[in-house]
Short mmCIF file of C-alpha atoms in Angstrom, two decimals:
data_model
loop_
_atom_site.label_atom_id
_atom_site.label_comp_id
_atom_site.label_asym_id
_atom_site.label_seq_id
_atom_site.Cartn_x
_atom_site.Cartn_y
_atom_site.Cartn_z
CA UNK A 17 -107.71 -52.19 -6.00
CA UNK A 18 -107.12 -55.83 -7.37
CA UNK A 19 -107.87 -58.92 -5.57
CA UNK A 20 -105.62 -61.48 -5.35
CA UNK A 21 -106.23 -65.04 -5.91
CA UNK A 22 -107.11 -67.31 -2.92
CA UNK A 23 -103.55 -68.91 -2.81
CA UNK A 24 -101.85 -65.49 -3.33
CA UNK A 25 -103.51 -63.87 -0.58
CA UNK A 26 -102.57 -66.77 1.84
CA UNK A 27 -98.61 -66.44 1.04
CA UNK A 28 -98.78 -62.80 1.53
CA UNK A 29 -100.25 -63.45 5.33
CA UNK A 30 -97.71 -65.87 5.93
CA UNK A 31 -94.96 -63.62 4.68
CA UNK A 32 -96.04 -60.97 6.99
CA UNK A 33 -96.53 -62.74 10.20
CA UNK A 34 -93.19 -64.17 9.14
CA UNK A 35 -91.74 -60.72 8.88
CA UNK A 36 -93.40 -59.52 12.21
CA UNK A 37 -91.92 -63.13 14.47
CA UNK A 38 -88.24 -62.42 12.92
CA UNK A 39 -88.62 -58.05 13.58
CA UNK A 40 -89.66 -59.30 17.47
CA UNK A 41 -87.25 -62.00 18.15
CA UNK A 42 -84.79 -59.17 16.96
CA UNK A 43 -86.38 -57.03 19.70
CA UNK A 44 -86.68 -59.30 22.53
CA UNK A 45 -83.27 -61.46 22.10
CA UNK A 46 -81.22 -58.59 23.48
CA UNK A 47 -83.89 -57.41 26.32
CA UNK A 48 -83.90 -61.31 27.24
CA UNK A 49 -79.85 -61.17 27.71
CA UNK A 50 -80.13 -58.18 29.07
CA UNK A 51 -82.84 -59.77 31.93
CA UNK A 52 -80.44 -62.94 32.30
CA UNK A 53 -77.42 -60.93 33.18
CA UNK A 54 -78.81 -58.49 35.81
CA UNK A 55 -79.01 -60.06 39.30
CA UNK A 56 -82.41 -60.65 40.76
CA UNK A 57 -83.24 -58.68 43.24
CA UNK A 58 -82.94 -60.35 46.56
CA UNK A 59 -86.51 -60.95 48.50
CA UNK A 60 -87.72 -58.36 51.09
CA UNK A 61 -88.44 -59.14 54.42
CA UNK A 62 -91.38 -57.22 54.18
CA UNK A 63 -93.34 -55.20 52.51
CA UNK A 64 -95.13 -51.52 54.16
CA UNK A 65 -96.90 -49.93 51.86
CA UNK A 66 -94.25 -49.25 48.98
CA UNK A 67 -90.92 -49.68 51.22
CA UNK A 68 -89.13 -52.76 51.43
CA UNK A 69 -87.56 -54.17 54.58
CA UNK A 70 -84.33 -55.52 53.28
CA UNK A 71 -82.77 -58.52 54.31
CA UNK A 72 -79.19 -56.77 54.41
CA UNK A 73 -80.63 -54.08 56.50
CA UNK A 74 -82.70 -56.46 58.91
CA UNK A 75 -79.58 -58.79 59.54
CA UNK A 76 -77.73 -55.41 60.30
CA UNK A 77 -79.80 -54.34 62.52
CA UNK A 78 -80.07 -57.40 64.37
CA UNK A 79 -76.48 -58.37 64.59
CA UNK A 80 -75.88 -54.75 66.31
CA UNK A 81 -79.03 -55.69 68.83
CA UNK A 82 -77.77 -58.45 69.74
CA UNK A 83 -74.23 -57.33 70.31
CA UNK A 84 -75.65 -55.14 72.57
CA UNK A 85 -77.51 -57.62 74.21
CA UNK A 86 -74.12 -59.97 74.68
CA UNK A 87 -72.58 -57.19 76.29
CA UNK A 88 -74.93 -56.98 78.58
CA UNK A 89 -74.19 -60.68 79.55
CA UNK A 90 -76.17 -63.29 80.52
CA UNK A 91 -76.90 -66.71 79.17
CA UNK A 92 -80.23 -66.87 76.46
CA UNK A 93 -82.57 -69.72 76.07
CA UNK A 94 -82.48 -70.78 72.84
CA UNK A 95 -86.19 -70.05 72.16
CA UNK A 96 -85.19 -66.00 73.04
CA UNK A 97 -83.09 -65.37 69.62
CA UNK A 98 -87.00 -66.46 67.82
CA UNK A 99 -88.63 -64.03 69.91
CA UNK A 100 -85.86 -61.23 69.70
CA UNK A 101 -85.96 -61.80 65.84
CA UNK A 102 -89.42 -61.39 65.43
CA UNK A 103 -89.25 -58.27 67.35
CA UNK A 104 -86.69 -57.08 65.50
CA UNK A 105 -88.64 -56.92 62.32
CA UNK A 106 -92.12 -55.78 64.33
CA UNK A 107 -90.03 -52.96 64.91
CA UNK A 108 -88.59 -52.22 61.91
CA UNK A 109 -91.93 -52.48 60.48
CA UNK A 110 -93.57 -49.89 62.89
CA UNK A 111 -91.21 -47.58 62.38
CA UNK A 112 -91.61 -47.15 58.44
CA UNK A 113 -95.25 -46.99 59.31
CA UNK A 114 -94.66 -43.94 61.25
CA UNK A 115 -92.47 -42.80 58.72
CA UNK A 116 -95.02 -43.30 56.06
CA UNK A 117 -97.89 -41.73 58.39
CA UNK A 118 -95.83 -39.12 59.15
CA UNK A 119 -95.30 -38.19 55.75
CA UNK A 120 -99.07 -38.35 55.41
CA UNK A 121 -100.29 -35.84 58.42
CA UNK A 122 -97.43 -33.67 57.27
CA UNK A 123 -95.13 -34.01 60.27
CA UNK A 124 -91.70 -32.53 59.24
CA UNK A 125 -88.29 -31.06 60.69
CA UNK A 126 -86.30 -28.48 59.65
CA UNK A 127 -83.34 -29.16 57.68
CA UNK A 128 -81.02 -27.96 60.08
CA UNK A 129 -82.45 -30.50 62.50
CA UNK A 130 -81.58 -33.21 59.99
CA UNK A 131 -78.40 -32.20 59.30
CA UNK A 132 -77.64 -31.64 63.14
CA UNK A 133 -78.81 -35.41 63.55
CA UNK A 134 -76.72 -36.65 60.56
CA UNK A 135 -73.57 -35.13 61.54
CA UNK A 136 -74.18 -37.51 64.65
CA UNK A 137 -73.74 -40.71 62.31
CA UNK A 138 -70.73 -43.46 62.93
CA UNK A 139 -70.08 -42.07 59.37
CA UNK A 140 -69.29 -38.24 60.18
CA UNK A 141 -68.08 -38.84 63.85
CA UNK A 142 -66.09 -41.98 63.85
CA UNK A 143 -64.83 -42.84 67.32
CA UNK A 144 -67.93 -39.92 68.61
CA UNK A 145 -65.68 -37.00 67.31
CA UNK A 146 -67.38 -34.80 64.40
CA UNK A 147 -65.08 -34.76 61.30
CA UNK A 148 -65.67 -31.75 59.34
CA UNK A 149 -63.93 -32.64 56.63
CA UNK A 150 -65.77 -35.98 56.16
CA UNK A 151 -68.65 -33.94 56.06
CA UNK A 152 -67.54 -31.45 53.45
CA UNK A 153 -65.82 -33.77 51.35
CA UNK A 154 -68.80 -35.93 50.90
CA UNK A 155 -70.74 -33.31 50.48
CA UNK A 156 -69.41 -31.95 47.58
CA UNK A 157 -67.76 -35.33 45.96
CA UNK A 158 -71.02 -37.21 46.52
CA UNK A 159 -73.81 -34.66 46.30
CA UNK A 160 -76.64 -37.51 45.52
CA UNK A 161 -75.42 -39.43 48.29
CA UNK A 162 -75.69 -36.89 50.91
CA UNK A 163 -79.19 -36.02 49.86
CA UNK A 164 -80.58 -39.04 50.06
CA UNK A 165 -79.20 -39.76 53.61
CA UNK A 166 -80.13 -36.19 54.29
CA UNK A 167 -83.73 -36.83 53.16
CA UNK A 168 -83.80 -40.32 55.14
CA UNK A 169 -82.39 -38.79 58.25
CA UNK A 170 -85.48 -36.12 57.73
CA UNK A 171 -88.18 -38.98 57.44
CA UNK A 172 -86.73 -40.31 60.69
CA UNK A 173 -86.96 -37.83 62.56
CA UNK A 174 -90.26 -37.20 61.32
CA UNK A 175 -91.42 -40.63 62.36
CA UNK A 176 -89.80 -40.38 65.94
CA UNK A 177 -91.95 -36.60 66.48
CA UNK A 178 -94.57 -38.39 65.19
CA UNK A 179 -94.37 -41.42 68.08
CA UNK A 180 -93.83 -38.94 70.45
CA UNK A 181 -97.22 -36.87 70.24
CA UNK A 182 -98.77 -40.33 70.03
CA UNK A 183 -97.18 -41.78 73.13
CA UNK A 184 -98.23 -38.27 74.64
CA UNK A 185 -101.72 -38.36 73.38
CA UNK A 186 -102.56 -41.97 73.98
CA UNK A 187 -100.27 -42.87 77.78
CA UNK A 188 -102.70 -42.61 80.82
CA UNK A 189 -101.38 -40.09 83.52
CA UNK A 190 -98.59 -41.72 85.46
CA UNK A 191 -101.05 -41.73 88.82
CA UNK A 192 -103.79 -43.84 86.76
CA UNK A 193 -100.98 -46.27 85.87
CA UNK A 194 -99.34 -46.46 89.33
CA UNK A 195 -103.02 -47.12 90.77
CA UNK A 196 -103.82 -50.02 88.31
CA UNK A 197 -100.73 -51.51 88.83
CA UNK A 198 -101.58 -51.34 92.48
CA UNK A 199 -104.45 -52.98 92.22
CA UNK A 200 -103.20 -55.82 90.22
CA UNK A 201 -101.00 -56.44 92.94
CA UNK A 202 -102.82 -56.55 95.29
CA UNK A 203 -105.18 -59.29 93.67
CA UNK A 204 -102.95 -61.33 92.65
CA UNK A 205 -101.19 -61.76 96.36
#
């Protein structure tokens, strides 16, 4: 092995990291356009655990809430639609907890259950009538599609089962409650 001369040496480190700087800017260029050109993804709402509370989905949910609200009639004070919104996303956020804790103790439903529930969405029974051929057809054109729901309509359920053993575990007997309350009433006339 030969040594090179002092100067030589240099050149041939410049010439490398030279090499290396024009080999990654022909890497990264195209990942950088590629970066520029896809859409950010919009903010979550919140975070639980790894799910994200969507801003589409809250503002969905809360536009149909308070629909049903209006229809129930009644003039609001304006510090209410705070308040409502706030509880809107408690909720939301308590319910993929019980999701995710239901996934954890193992709480599941058949999938018969699931699909029985499904078939029940404004998708497959517009106007409350079951279409069959909705279902079929998206079955079979859309296979990932149906899955997914199928599998999200599963983890629901899950989650509801889940609040109901803990509503049933944790509620005092309706006598206890009725007797508190009683006495609360009482003290405070």
């Amino acid at each position: 092995m030969q040594r090179q001369a002092p100067g030589q040496r240099g050149s041939t480190v410049k010439a490398r990291a030279w090499a290396a700087c024009c080999v990654l800017s022909i890497l990264v260029v195209p990942a950088l356009g590629a970066l520029a050109q896809a859409p950010a993804p919009k903010p979550a709402v919140a975070l639980v655990g790894p799910r994200r509370i969507e801003r589409d989905e809250y503002e969905k949910r809360l536009a149909m809430a308070q629909q049903q609200l209006a229809a129930r009639g009644g003039e609001r004070p304006a510090e209410f639609k705070q308040l409502f919104q706030r509880q809107m996303l408690e909720t939301l956020i308590r319910f993929n907890l019980l999701e995710l804790e239901a996934k954890r103790t193992g709480v599941t439903v058949s999938g018969a259950e699931a699909e029985s529930a499904l078939r029940l969405d404004p998708f497959f029974s517009p106007g409350s009538r079951f279409d069959p051929q909705r279902w079929q057809l998206t079955r079979v054109s859309q296979p990932g599609k149906f899955q997914n729901a199928l599998t999200a309509m599963s983890e629901q359920l899950a989650a509801r089962r889940l609040d109901e053993r803990l509503q049933n575990r944790f509620r005092p007997p309706e006598d206890v409650l009725r007797a508190k309350s009683l006495r609360q009433l009482r003290r405070a006339f």
